[in-house]
Amino acid sequence: MGKDSEGRVPDAKPDHENPAFWRRWVRSLKKWGPLLWFHKRLKKLHEQLEQSPLLVASLWAITGALVAFGVLWILIGFVMHGFWTWGLGPGDTTRADAVRTVLTMIAGVGGIIYLTIAYRRQRGVEASDFMNRLENAARQLGSSDPMVQYAGIYALEALADENATERKQLCVDVLCAYLRLPYQGNGRPTLLKEVVEKHAWTDGRRNVEEIRTHQLRPADKEVRLTIIRTISRHLQDDASKTWSGLDLDFTGAVIDGGDFSGAVFSGGKVSFSGAKFSGGKVSFSGAKFSGGQVNFDGAEFLGGKVTFFGAQFSDGEVTFFGVRFSGGEVSFSEVQFCGGEVSFGRAKFFGGKVSFGYAEFSGGKVTLNGAEFFGGKVSFGRARFSEEAEVSFGRAKFSGGEVPFSGAKFIGGEVSFFGAKFSDGDVDLSDAKFSGGHVDFRKPAAWDAPPRVPWDDGQPPVNVLPDQWPPTVWIPKE
């Protein structure tokens, strides 16, 4: 077979598909096996040294001292034996002066080495002191005495503000962990220890009875509210010691009150996943979601009032995936959706009141894909859909309750109800204004209870799809 100008065989298989290539590779691996073993040992040693910074500093200091001592010893030998006169004239200096200068240099190098080791030792002492203070503060927070618990909260706050990000995160983690402890909500006392009920049974010939006692935290709600206030205070724009950008983990917490008004979520990961908002008032009014990830996935809004009034979603990702609204009031009134991505995918609206009144959808992406509207009232009254907004109700299920769009304005962006299922309930767009953008109602999965719209059959506005009304129901093939 011929070769091309570069000596390659046309249409030859690439190396990774050539068995001969792999055989040569295996032989070379056996040949260089000792080097691979040596490389692995060096890598393991490197990993061990990374875990001992003080040891690394000491080794560098000792190595530097040995090198400096060797060099200076050679210089002293040159001077003492007259091999090097330092470029000076006979009357300029003496050998004793030269030796004195060299010894001074040695002392200087030794001082630097000592300071390096002392610095590393001091860092080790500081790390140990930090962990001791963290442990003591956490022990105070876990006390059954409310006053001792308050002291623990403020001790953790002070410790966080005195340290850099990594240690600051540990302090915040402890505060968040307390909020994740079992809690009955609504101000009822919370168990300090695990609950074990009274058990009685027959064990062969005898009756067995086991009883365990527990303590109560009588002021647990106030302790929890204090923790939330402490965290929120450090998330404000004007906070002198900011905690914005840190991870905040409220996963599964029971929250029956708290104020996050004006908080800035600008980085890190914030999780309310699986949290239960069971009563009281929780406020995110004026909060700014401008980066990072904020997660409300699977949260339950069971009662009380939760408000995001005037909040701003401008960047990052905020998800309410699978959230259940079954009671109370949740307000997104006058919220600005101007960037980033906000998802209510597969959210379930069973009851209560949820309001997006006067909300501004002007940018970013807001999705309610697969959301289910079974009951209660979800209002988009006076909402404004404009500019570069992307809002999707794709495949949403409207099978109960009220969903009014009274006075809503569709003047830009894209709003989609593509594939939605209108089978029951009252979706009212009769007072909405359609003057721009695109609104898509194509291929609904059901049209038994069609949305009320401000036009006659067959005459939708030019920015509404499909061209002919009502849309044709689309049933996907199984």
CSV table of C-alpha atoms in Angstrom, one decimal:
chain,number,residue,atom,x,y,z
A,1,MET,CA,0.0,0.0,0.0
A,2,GLY,CA,1.3,3.5,-0.9
A,3,LYS,CA,2.1,6.3,1.5
A,4,ASP,CA,1.3,9.9,1.3
A,5,SER,CA,3.8,12.8,1.3
A,6,GLU,CA,4.1,12.6,5.1
A,7,GLY,CA,4.8,8.9,5.1
A,8,ARG,CA,1.4,7.9,6.4
A,9,VAL,CA,-0.7,5.0,5.1
A,10,PRO,CA,-4.0,6.3,3.6
A,11,ASP,CA,-7.2,5.1,5.4
A,12,ALA,CA,-5.1,3.5,8.1
A,13,LYS,CA,-6.8,2.9,11.5
A,14,PRO,CA,-6.1,5.5,14.2
A,15,ASP,CA,-3.7,4.4,17.0
A,16,HIS,CA,-6.5,3.8,19.6
A,17,GLU,CA,-8.2,1.2,17.2
A,18,ASN,CA,-4.9,-0.6,16.4
A,19,PRO,CA,-4.2,-3.7,18.5
A,20,ALA,CA,-0.5,-3.5,17.8
A,21,PHE,CA,-0.5,0.0,19.4
A,22,TRP,CA,-1.9,-1.3,22.7
A,23,ARG,CA,0.5,-4.2,22.8
A,24,ARG,CA,3.4,-1.8,22.5
A,25,TRP,CA,1.8,0.4,25.1
A,26,VAL,CA,1.6,-2.6,27.6
A,27,ARG,CA,5.2,-3.5,27.0
A,28,SER,CA,6.3,0.0,27.6
A,29,LEU,CA,4.2,0.1,30.8
A,30,LYS,CA,6.0,-3.0,32.1
A,31,LYS,CA,9.4,-1.4,31.1
A,32,TRP,CA,8.7,1.8,33.0
A,33,GLY,CA,6.8,0.1,35.9
A,34,PRO,CA,9.4,1.2,38.5
A,35,LEU,CA,9.0,4.8,37.5
A,36,LEU,CA,5.3,4.6,37.8
A,37,TRP,CA,5.6,3.1,41.3
A,38,PHE,CA,8.0,5.9,42.2
A,39,HIS,CA,5.5,8.5,40.8
A,40,LYS,CA,2.7,7.1,42.9
A,41,ARG,CA,4.9,7.2,46.0
A,42,LEU,CA,5.7,10.8,45.4
A,43,LYS,CA,2.0,11.6,44.8
A,44,LYS,CA,1.1,10.0,48.1
A,45,LEU,CA,3.8,11.8,50.0
A,46,HIS,CA,2.6,15.1,48.4
A,47,GLU,CA,-1.0,14.4,49.7
A,48,GLN,CA,0.3,13.7,53.2
A,49,LEU,CA,2.4,16.9,53.2
A,50,GLU,CA,-0.7,18.9,52.1
A,51,GLN,CA,-2.4,17.8,55.2
A,52,SER,CA,0.4,18.9,57.5
A,53,PRO,CA,1.2,22.6,56.6
A,54,LEU,CA,3.4,23.0,59.7
A,55,LEU,CA,5.6,20.0,58.7
A,56,VAL,CA,5.9,21.4,55.2
A,57,ALA,CA,7.0,24.8,56.5
A,58,SER,CA,9.5,23.1,58.8
A,59,LEU,CA,11.0,21.0,56.0
A,60,TRP,CA,11.3,24.1,53.7
A,61,ALA,CA,13.0,26.0,56.6
A,62,ILE,CA,15.4,23.2,57.3
A,63,THR,CA,16.3,22.8,53.6
A,64,GLY,CA,16.8,26.5,53.2
A,65,ALA,CA,19.0,26.6,56.3
A,66,LEU,CA,21.2,23.7,55.0
A,67,VAL,CA,21.6,25.3,51.6
A,68,ALA,CA,22.4,28.7,53.1
A,69,PHE,CA,24.8,27.2,55.6
A,70,GLY,CA,26.6,25.3,52.9
A,71,VAL,CA,27.0,28.3,50.7
A,72,LEU,CA,28.2,30.5,53.5
A,73,TRP,CA,30.6,27.8,54.7
A,74,ILE,CA,32.2,27.8,51.3
A,75,LEU,CA,32.5,31.6,51.3
A,76,ILE,CA,34.1,31.5,54.7
A,77,GLY,CA,36.6,28.9,53.5
A,78,PHE,CA,37.5,31.2,50.5
A,79,VAL,CA,38.0,34.2,52.8
A,80,MET,CA,40.0,32.4,55.4
A,81,HIS,CA,42.4,30.8,52.9
A,82,GLY,CA,42.8,34.0,50.9
A,83,PHE,CA,41.3,32.6,47.7
A,84,TRP,CA,38.8,35.5,47.6
A,85,THR,CA,39.6,39.0,48.9
A,86,TRP,CA,36.1,40.3,48.1
A,87,GLY,CA,37.5,42.8,45.5
A,88,LEU,CA,38.8,45.1,48.2
A,89,GLY,CA,42.2,46.7,48.6
A,90,PRO,CA,44.8,45.6,51.3
A,91,GLY,CA,43.8,48.4,53.7
A,92,ASP,CA,40.0,48.3,53.2
A,93,THR,CA,39.1,45.5,55.6
A,94,THR,CA,40.4,42.4,57.4
A,95,ARG,CA,39.6,38.8,57.2
A,96,ALA,CA,38.0,39.0,60.6
A,97,ASP,CA,35.6,41.7,59.3
A,98,ALA,CA,34.7,39.5,56.4
A,99,VAL,CA,34.0,36.5,58.7
A,100,ARG,CA,32.0,38.8,60.9
A,101,THR,CA,29.9,39.9,58.0
A,102,VAL,CA,29.3,36.3,56.9
A,103,LEU,CA,28.3,35.3,60.4
A,104,THR,CA,25.8,38.2,60.5
A,105,MET,CA,24.3,36.9,57.3
A,106,ILE,CA,24.0,33.4,58.8
A,107,ALA,CA,22.2,34.9,61.8
A,108,GLY,CA,19.8,36.8,59.6
A,109,VAL,CA,18.9,33.6,57.7
A,110,GLY,CA,18.4,31.8,60.9
A,111,GLY,CA,16.1,34.5,62.2
A,112,ILE,CA,14.0,34.3,59.1
A,113,ILE,CA,13.7,30.5,59.5
A,114,TYR,CA,12.8,30.9,63.1
A,115,LEU,CA,10.1,33.5,62.3
A,116,THR,CA,8.6,31.2,59.6
A,117,ILE,CA,8.3,28.3,62.0
A,118,ALA,CA,6.9,30.5,64.8
A,119,TYR,CA,4.3,31.9,62.3
A,120,ARG,CA,3.2,28.4,61.3
A,121,ARG,CA,3.1,27.3,65.0
A,122,GLN,CA,1.0,30.4,65.8
A,123,ARG,CA,-1.5,29.5,63.1
A,124,GLY,CA,-1.8,26.0,64.6
A,125,VAL,CA,-2.5,27.5,68.0
A,126,GLU,CA,-5.1,29.9,66.5
A,127,ALA,CA,-6.8,26.9,64.7
A,128,SER,CA,-6.9,25.0,67.9
A,129,ASP,CA,-8.3,28.0,69.8
A,130,PHE,CA,-11.0,28.5,67.1
A,131,MET,CA,-12.2,24.9,67.4
A,132,ASN,CA,-12.3,25.1,71.2
A,133,ARG,CA,-14.4,28.3,71.0
A,134,LEU,CA,-16.7,26.8,68.4
A,135,GLU,CA,-17.2,23.7,70.5
A,136,ASN,CA,-18.1,25.7,73.6
A,137,ALA,CA,-20.5,28.0,71.7
A,138,ALA,CA,-22.2,24.9,70.1
A,139,ARG,CA,-22.5,23.4,73.6
A,140,GLN,CA,-24.2,26.6,74.8
A,141,LEU,CA,-26.6,26.6,71.9
A,142,GLY,CA,-27.6,23.0,72.8
A,143,SER,CA,-28.4,23.9,76.4
A,144,SER,CA,-31.9,23.6,77.8
A,145,ASP,CA,-31.6,27.1,79.4
A,146,PRO,CA,-32.7,29.8,77.0
A,147,MET,CA,-30.3,32.4,78.3
A,148,VAL,CA,-27.4,30.1,77.8
A,149,GLN,CA,-28.7,29.4,74.2
A,150,TYR,CA,-28.8,33.1,73.5
A,151,ALA,CA,-25.2,33.4,74.7
A,152,GLY,CA,-24.2,30.6,72.3
A,153,ILE,CA,-25.9,32.4,69.4
A,154,TYR,CA,-24.0,35.6,70.0
A,155,ALA,CA,-20.7,33.7,70.6
A,156,LEU,CA,-21.1,32.0,67.3
A,157,GLU,CA,-21.8,35.4,65.6
A,158,ALA,CA,-18.7,37.0,67.1
A,159,LEU,CA,-16.6,34.0,66.2
A,160,ALA,CA,-17.8,34.1,62.6
A,161,ASP,CA,-17.1,37.9,62.3
A,162,GLU,CA,-13.5,37.4,63.6
A,163,ASN,CA,-12.5,34.8,61.1
A,164,ALA,CA,-12.1,34.3,57.3
A,165,THR,CA,-14.6,32.7,55.0
A,166,GLU,CA,-13.8,29.0,55.7
A,167,ARG,CA,-14.1,29.3,59.5
A,168,LYS,CA,-17.0,31.8,59.2
A,169,GLN,CA,-18.9,29.1,57.2
A,170,LEU,CA,-18.4,26.6,60.1
A,171,CYS,CA,-20.1,29.0,62.5
A,172,VAL,CA,-23.0,29.6,60.2
A,173,ASP,CA,-23.4,25.9,59.6
A,174,VAL,CA,-23.9,25.3,63.4
A,175,LEU,CA,-26.6,28.0,63.5
A,176,CYS,CA,-28.4,26.5,60.5
A,177,ALA,CA,-28.1,23.0,62.0
A,178,TYR,CA,-30.0,24.1,65.1
A,179,LEU,CA,-32.9,25.2,62.9
A,180,ARG,CA,-33.0,21.8,61.2
A,181,LEU,CA,-33.5,20.0,64.6
A,182,PRO,CA,-37.0,18.5,65.2
A,183,TYR,CA,-39.5,21.2,66.0
A,184,GLN,CA,-43.3,21.1,66.4
A,185,GLY,CA,-43.9,24.7,65.3
A,186,ASN,CA,-46.4,27.2,66.4
A,187,GLY,CA,-44.5,28.0,69.6
A,188,ARG,CA,-45.0,24.6,71.2
A,189,PRO,CA,-42.1,23.2,73.3
A,190,THR,CA,-39.6,21.2,71.4
A,191,LEU,CA,-37.9,18.0,72.6
A,192,LEU,CA,-34.3,18.4,73.6
A,193,LYS,CA,-33.6,14.7,73.3
A,194,GLU,CA,-35.0,11.9,71.1
A,195,VAL,CA,-38.6,10.9,72.0
A,196,VAL,CA,-39.1,7.3,73.1
A,197,GLU,CA,-42.6,6.5,74.2
A,198,LYS,CA,-43.6,4.1,76.9
A,199,HIS,CA,-43.5,0.5,75.7
A,200,ALA,CA,-45.0,-2.6,77.5
A,201,TRP,CA,-44.9,-6.1,76.2
A,202,THR,CA,-44.6,-9.7,77.4
A,203,ASP,CA,-41.2,-11.3,77.1
A,204,GLY,CA,-41.9,-15.0,77.5
A,205,ARG,CA,-42.8,-15.4,81.2
A,206,ARG,CA,-42.5,-11.7,82.3
A,207,ASN,CA,-44.0,-8.4,81.5
A,208,VAL,CA,-41.5,-5.7,80.3
A,209,GLU,CA,-42.0,-2.0,80.6
A,210,GLU,CA,-39.6,0.7,79.3
A,211,ILE,CA,-39.9,4.4,80.1
A,212,ARG,CA,-37.5,7.1,79.0
A,213,THR,CA,-37.9,10.8,80.0
A,214,HIS,CA,-37.0,13.9,78.0
A,215,GLN,CA,-36.4,17.5,78.6
A,216,LEU,CA,-38.3,20.4,77.0
A,217,ARG,CA,-37.0,23.7,75.5
A,218,PRO,CA,-39.7,26.1,76.7
A,219,ALA,CA,-38.5,29.1,74.6
A,220,ASP,CA,-37.4,27.3,71.5
A,221,LYS,CA,-39.4,29.5,69.1
A,222,GLU,CA,-37.7,32.7,70.4
A,223,VAL,CA,-34.3,31.0,70.1
A,224,ARG,CA,-35.0,30.1,66.5
A,225,LEU,CA,-36.2,33.6,65.7
A,226,THR,CA,-33.1,35.0,67.2
A,227,ILE,CA,-31.0,32.8,64.9
A,228,ILE,CA,-32.9,33.9,61.9
A,229,ARG,CA,-32.5,37.6,62.8
A,230,THR,CA,-28.8,37.1,63.4
A,231,ILE,CA,-28.3,35.5,59.9
A,232,SER,CA,-30.6,38.0,58.2
A,233,ARG,CA,-28.7,41.0,59.8
A,234,HIS,CA,-25.5,39.8,58.1
A,235,LEU,CA,-27.2,39.5,54.7
A,236,GLN,CA,-28.1,43.1,54.4
A,237,ASP,CA,-26.5,45.5,51.9
A,238,ASP,CA,-25.1,47.6,54.7
A,239,ALA,CA,-23.9,44.8,56.9
A,240,SER,CA,-20.4,45.6,58.3
A,241,LYS,CA,-19.6,41.9,58.4
A,242,THR,CA,-21.4,40.3,55.5
A,243,TRP,CA,-22.4,36.6,55.3
A,244,SER,CA,-23.7,36.9,51.7
A,245,GLY,CA,-22.1,34.3,49.5
A,246,LEU,CA,-21.9,31.7,52.3
A,247,ASP,CA,-23.9,28.5,52.1
A,248,LEU,CA,-27.1,28.5,54.2
A,249,ASP,CA,-28.8,25.1,54.8
A,250,PHE,CA,-32.3,25.2,56.1
A,251,THR,CA,-33.2,21.8,54.5
A,252,GLY,CA,-36.3,20.3,56.1
A,253,ALA,CA,-36.6,23.0,58.8
A,254,VAL,CA,-39.9,23.9,60.3
A,255,ILE,CA,-40.3,27.7,60.0
A,256,ASP,CA,-43.2,29.4,61.8
A,257,GLY,CA,-41.8,32.9,61.8
A,258,GLY,CA,-38.7,34.9,60.8
A,259,ASP,CA,-37.7,38.0,58.9
A,260,PHE,CA,-35.3,37.9,55.9
A,261,SER,CA,-36.5,41.3,54.6
A,262,GLY,CA,-33.9,43.0,52.5
A,263,ALA,CA,-31.6,40.0,52.6
A,264,VAL,CA,-29.1,39.8,49.7
A,265,PHE,CA,-28.6,36.3,48.3
A,266,SER,CA,-25.7,37.0,46.0
A,267,GLY,CA,-23.7,33.7,46.0
A,268,GLY,CA,-23.2,30.4,47.5
A,269,LYS,CA,-26.0,27.8,48.0
A,270,VAL,CA,-29.1,28.5,50.0
A,271,SER,CA,-31.5,25.6,50.7
A,272,PHE,CA,-35.0,25.7,52.0
A,273,SER,CA,-35.6,22.3,50.3
A,274,GLY,CA,-38.4,20.4,52.1
A,275,ALA,CA,-38.9,23.2,54.6
A,276,LYS,CA,-42.3,23.6,56.2
A,277,PHE,CA,-43.7,27.1,56.6
A,278,SER,CA,-46.4,26.2,59.1
A,279,GLY,CA,-47.6,29.4,60.7
A,280,GLY,CA,-46.7,32.9,61.8
A,281,LYS,CA,-45.2,35.4,59.4
A,282,VAL,CA,-42.1,34.8,57.3
A,283,SER,CA,-40.9,37.8,55.3
A,284,PHE,CA,-38.6,37.9,52.3
A,285,SER,CA,-39.8,41.4,51.4
A,286,GLY,CA,-37.4,43.4,49.4
A,287,ALA,CA,-34.9,40.5,49.3
A,288,LYS,CA,-32.5,40.4,46.4
A,289,PHE,CA,-31.7,37.2,44.6
A,290,SER,CA,-28.8,38.2,42.5
A,291,GLY,CA,-26.6,35.2,42.2
A,292,GLY,CA,-25.8,31.7,43.4
A,293,GLN,CA,-28.5,29.0,43.9
A,294,VAL,CA,-31.6,29.3,46.1
A,295,ASN,CA,-33.6,26.2,46.5
A,296,PHE,CA,-37.2,25.9,47.9
A,297,ASP,CA,-37.7,22.5,46.1
A,298,GLY,CA,-40.4,20.4,47.9
A,299,ALA,CA,-41.1,23.1,50.5
A,300,GLU,CA,-44.6,23.2,52.0
A,301,PHE,CA,-46.6,26.3,52.7
A,302,LEU,CA,-49.2,25.0,55.2
A,303,GLY,CA,-50.4,28.1,56.9
A,304,GLY,CA,-49.5,31.6,58.2
A,305,LYS,CA,-48.3,34.2,55.8
A,306,VAL,CA,-45.1,34.2,53.7
A,307,THR,CA,-44.3,37.3,51.7
A,308,PHE,CA,-41.8,38.0,49.0
A,309,PHE,CA,-43.3,41.5,48.4
A,310,GLY,CA,-41.1,43.7,46.3
A,311,ALA,CA,-38.3,41.0,46.1
A,312,GLN,CA,-36.0,41.2,43.1
A,313,PHE,CA,-34.9,38.1,41.1
A,314,SER,CA,-32.1,39.4,38.8
A,315,ASP,CA,-29.6,36.7,38.5
A,316,GLY,CA,-28.7,33.2,39.5
A,317,GLU,CA,-31.2,30.3,39.9
A,318,VAL,CA,-34.1,30.1,42.3
A,319,THR,CA,-36.2,27.0,42.3
A,320,PHE,CA,-39.6,26.2,43.8
A,321,PHE,CA,-39.8,22.8,42.1
A,322,GLY,CA,-42.6,20.6,43.5
A,323,VAL,CA,-43.6,23.2,46.1
A,324,ARG,CA,-47.0,22.6,47.8
A,325,PHE,CA,-49.3,25.5,48.5
A,326,SER,CA,-52.1,24.1,50.7
A,327,GLY,CA,-52.9,26.9,53.1
A,328,GLY,CA,-52.3,30.4,54.4
A,329,GLU,CA,-51.2,33.3,52.2
A,330,VAL,CA,-48.1,33.5,50.0
A,331,SER,CA,-47.4,36.8,48.3
A,332,PHE,CA,-45.2,37.5,45.3
A,333,SER,CA,-46.8,40.9,44.8
A,334,GLU,CA,-44.8,43.6,43.1
A,335,VAL,CA,-41.9,41.1,42.7
A,336,GLN,CA,-39.5,41.9,39.9
A,337,PHE,CA,-38.5,39.0,37.7
A,338,CYS,CA,-35.8,40.8,35.6
A,339,GLY,CA,-33.1,38.2,35.2
A,340,GLY,CA,-31.8,34.7,36.1
A,341,GLU,CA,-34.1,31.7,36.2
A,342,VAL,CA,-37.0,31.1,38.6
A,343,SER,CA,-38.8,27.8,38.4
A,344,PHE,CA,-42.2,26.7,39.9
A,345,GLY,CA,-42.1,23.5,37.9
A,346,ARG,CA,-44.6,20.9,39.1
A,347,ALA,CA,-45.7,23.2,41.9
A,348,LYS,CA,-49.0,22.2,43.4
A,349,PHE,CA,-51.6,24.8,44.4
A,350,PHE,CA,-54.2,23.0,46.6
A,351,GLY,CA,-55.5,25.8,48.7
A,352,GLY,CA,-54.9,29.1,50.4
A,353,LYS,CA,-54.0,32.3,48.5
A,354,VAL,CA,-51.0,32.9,46.3
A,355,SER,CA,-50.6,36.3,44.7
A,356,PHE,CA,-48.4,37.5,41.8
A,357,GLY,CA,-50.3,40.8,41.8
A,358,TYR,CA,-48.5,43.7,40.1
A,359,ALA,CA,-45.5,41.4,39.5
A,360,GLU,CA,-43.1,42.6,36.8
A,361,PHE,CA,-41.9,39.9,34.3
A,362,SER,CA,-39.4,41.9,32.3
A,363,GLY,CA,-36.4,39.5,31.9
A,364,GLY,CA,-35.0,36.2,32.7
A,365,LYS,CA,-37.0,33.0,32.6
A,366,VAL,CA,-39.9,32.0,34.8
A,367,THR,CA,-41.4,28.6,34.4
A,368,LEU,CA,-44.5,26.9,35.9
A,369,ASN,CA,-44.2,23.9,33.6
A,370,GLY,CA,-46.3,21.0,34.9
A,371,ALA,CA,-47.8,23.1,37.7
A,372,GLU,CA,-51.1,21.8,39.1
A,373,PHE,CA,-53.9,24.2,40.1
A,374,PHE,CA,-56.4,22.2,42.1
A,375,GLY,CA,-57.9,24.8,44.5
A,376,GLY,CA,-57.5,28.0,46.3
A,377,LYS,CA,-56.8,31.2,44.5
A,378,VAL,CA,-53.6,32.0,42.5
A,379,SER,CA,-53.8,35.6,41.2
A,380,PHE,CA,-51.8,37.4,38.5
A,381,GLY,CA,-53.9,40.5,38.7
A,382,ARG,CA,-52.2,43.6,37.2
A,383,ALA,CA,-49.1,41.6,36.4
A,384,ARG,CA,-47.0,42.9,33.6
A,385,PHE,CA,-45.3,40.7,31.0
A,386,SER,CA,-42.8,42.8,29.0
A,387,GLU,CA,-39.5,43.2,27.3
A,388,GLU,CA,-37.3,40.0,27.3
A,389,ALA,CA,-39.4,37.9,29.7
A,390,GLU,CA,-40.0,34.2,29.1
A,391,VAL,CA,-42.9,32.9,31.1
A,392,SER,CA,-44.1,29.3,30.6
A,393,PHE,CA,-47.2,27.5,31.9
A,394,GLY,CA,-46.4,24.6,29.5
A,395,ARG,CA,-48.4,21.4,30.3
A,396,ALA,CA,-49.8,23.0,33.5
A,397,LYS,CA,-53.0,21.5,34.8
A,398,PHE,CA,-55.9,23.8,35.6
A,399,SER,CA,-58.4,21.5,37.3
A,400,GLY,CA,-59.8,23.6,40.2
A,401,GLY,CA,-59.7,26.9,42.0
A,402,GLU,CA,-59.4,30.4,40.6
A,403,VAL,CA,-56.6,31.8,38.5
A,404,PRO,CA,-57.5,35.4,37.6
A,405,PHE,CA,-55.3,37.6,35.3
A,406,SER,CA,-57.5,40.7,36.0
A,407,GLY,CA,-55.8,43.8,34.4
A,408,ALA,CA,-52.7,41.9,33.5
A,409,LYS,CA,-50.7,43.3,30.5
A,410,PHE,CA,-49.1,41.2,27.9
A,411,ILE,CA,-47.0,43.8,26.1
A,412,GLY,CA,-43.7,42.0,25.4
A,413,GLY,CA,-41.7,38.8,25.8
A,414,GLU,CA,-43.1,35.3,25.4
A,415,VAL,CA,-45.8,33.7,27.5
A,416,SER,CA,-46.7,30.1,26.8
A,417,PHE,CA,-49.6,27.9,27.8
A,418,PHE,CA,-48.5,25.3,25.2
A,419,GLY,CA,-50.0,21.9,26.0
A,420,ALA,CA,-51.8,23.1,29.2
A,421,LYS,CA,-54.8,21.2,30.4
A,422,PHE,CA,-57.9,23.3,31.1
A,423,SER,CA,-60.3,20.7,32.7
A,424,ASP,CA,-61.9,22.6,35.5
A,425,GLY,CA,-61.7,25.7,37.7
A,426,ASP,CA,-61.8,29.4,36.5
A,427,VAL,CA,-58.9,30.8,34.5
A,428,ASP,CA,-59.9,34.4,33.8
A,429,LEU,CA,-58.1,36.5,31.2
A,430,SER,CA,-61.2,38.4,30.2
A,431,ASP,CA,-59.8,41.7,31.5
A,432,ALA,CA,-56.2,41.2,30.4
A,433,LYS,CA,-54.6,43.4,27.7
A,434,PHE,CA,-52.8,41.7,24.8
A,435,SER,CA,-50.8,44.3,22.9
A,436,GLY,CA,-47.3,42.9,22.3
A,437,GLY,CA,-45.0,39.9,22.6
A,438,HIS,CA,-46.3,36.4,22.0
A,439,VAL,CA,-48.9,34.5,24.0
A,440,ASP,CA,-49.2,30.8,23.0
A,441,PHE,CA,-52.2,28.6,23.7
A,442,ARG,CA,-51.5,26.0,21.0
A,443,LYS,CA,-52.2,22.3,21.5
A,444,PRO,CA,-54.0,22.2,24.9
A,445,ALA,CA,-54.3,18.8,26.5
A,446,ALA,CA,-57.9,19.5,27.5
A,447,TRP,CA,-60.4,22.3,26.8
A,448,ASP,CA,-63.3,21.3,29.1
A,449,ALA,CA,-63.1,24.6,31.1
A,450,PRO,CA,-61.5,27.0,28.6
A,451,PRO,CA,-59.9,30.2,29.9
A,452,ARG,CA,-62.1,33.3,29.6
A,453,VAL,CA,-60.5,35.7,27.0
A,454,PRO,CA,-61.5,39.2,25.8
A,455,TRP,CA,-62.2,38.2,22.1
A,456,ASP,CA,-64.7,36.2,20.2
A,457,ASP,CA,-64.2,32.7,18.7
A,458,GLY,CA,-61.9,32.9,15.7
A,459,GLN,CA,-60.6,36.4,16.4
A,460,PRO,CA,-57.6,36.5,18.8
A,461,PRO,CA,-55.2,39.4,18.7
A,462,VAL,CA,-52.2,39.2,16.3
A,463,ASN,CA,-49.8,38.4,19.1
A,464,VAL,CA,-51.8,35.3,20.3
A,465,LEU,CA,-51.4,31.8,18.9
A,466,PRO,CA,-53.1,29.9,17.3
A,467,ASP,CA,-54.6,32.2,14.7
A,468,GLN,CA,-58.0,30.5,14.9
A,469,TRP,CA,-59.9,30.2,18.2
A,470,PRO,CA,-60.5,27.9,20.0
A,471,PRO,CA,-57.3,25.9,19.8
A,472,THR,CA,-57.4,22.3,18.7
A,473,VAL,CA,-57.0,19.8,21.6
A,474,TRP,CA,-54.0,17.7,21.2
A,475,ILE,CA,-53.9,14.2,22.6
A,476,PRO,CA,-50.4,12.7,22.5
A,477,LYS,CA,-50.0,9.2,21.1
A,478,GLU,CA,-49.1,6.6,23.7
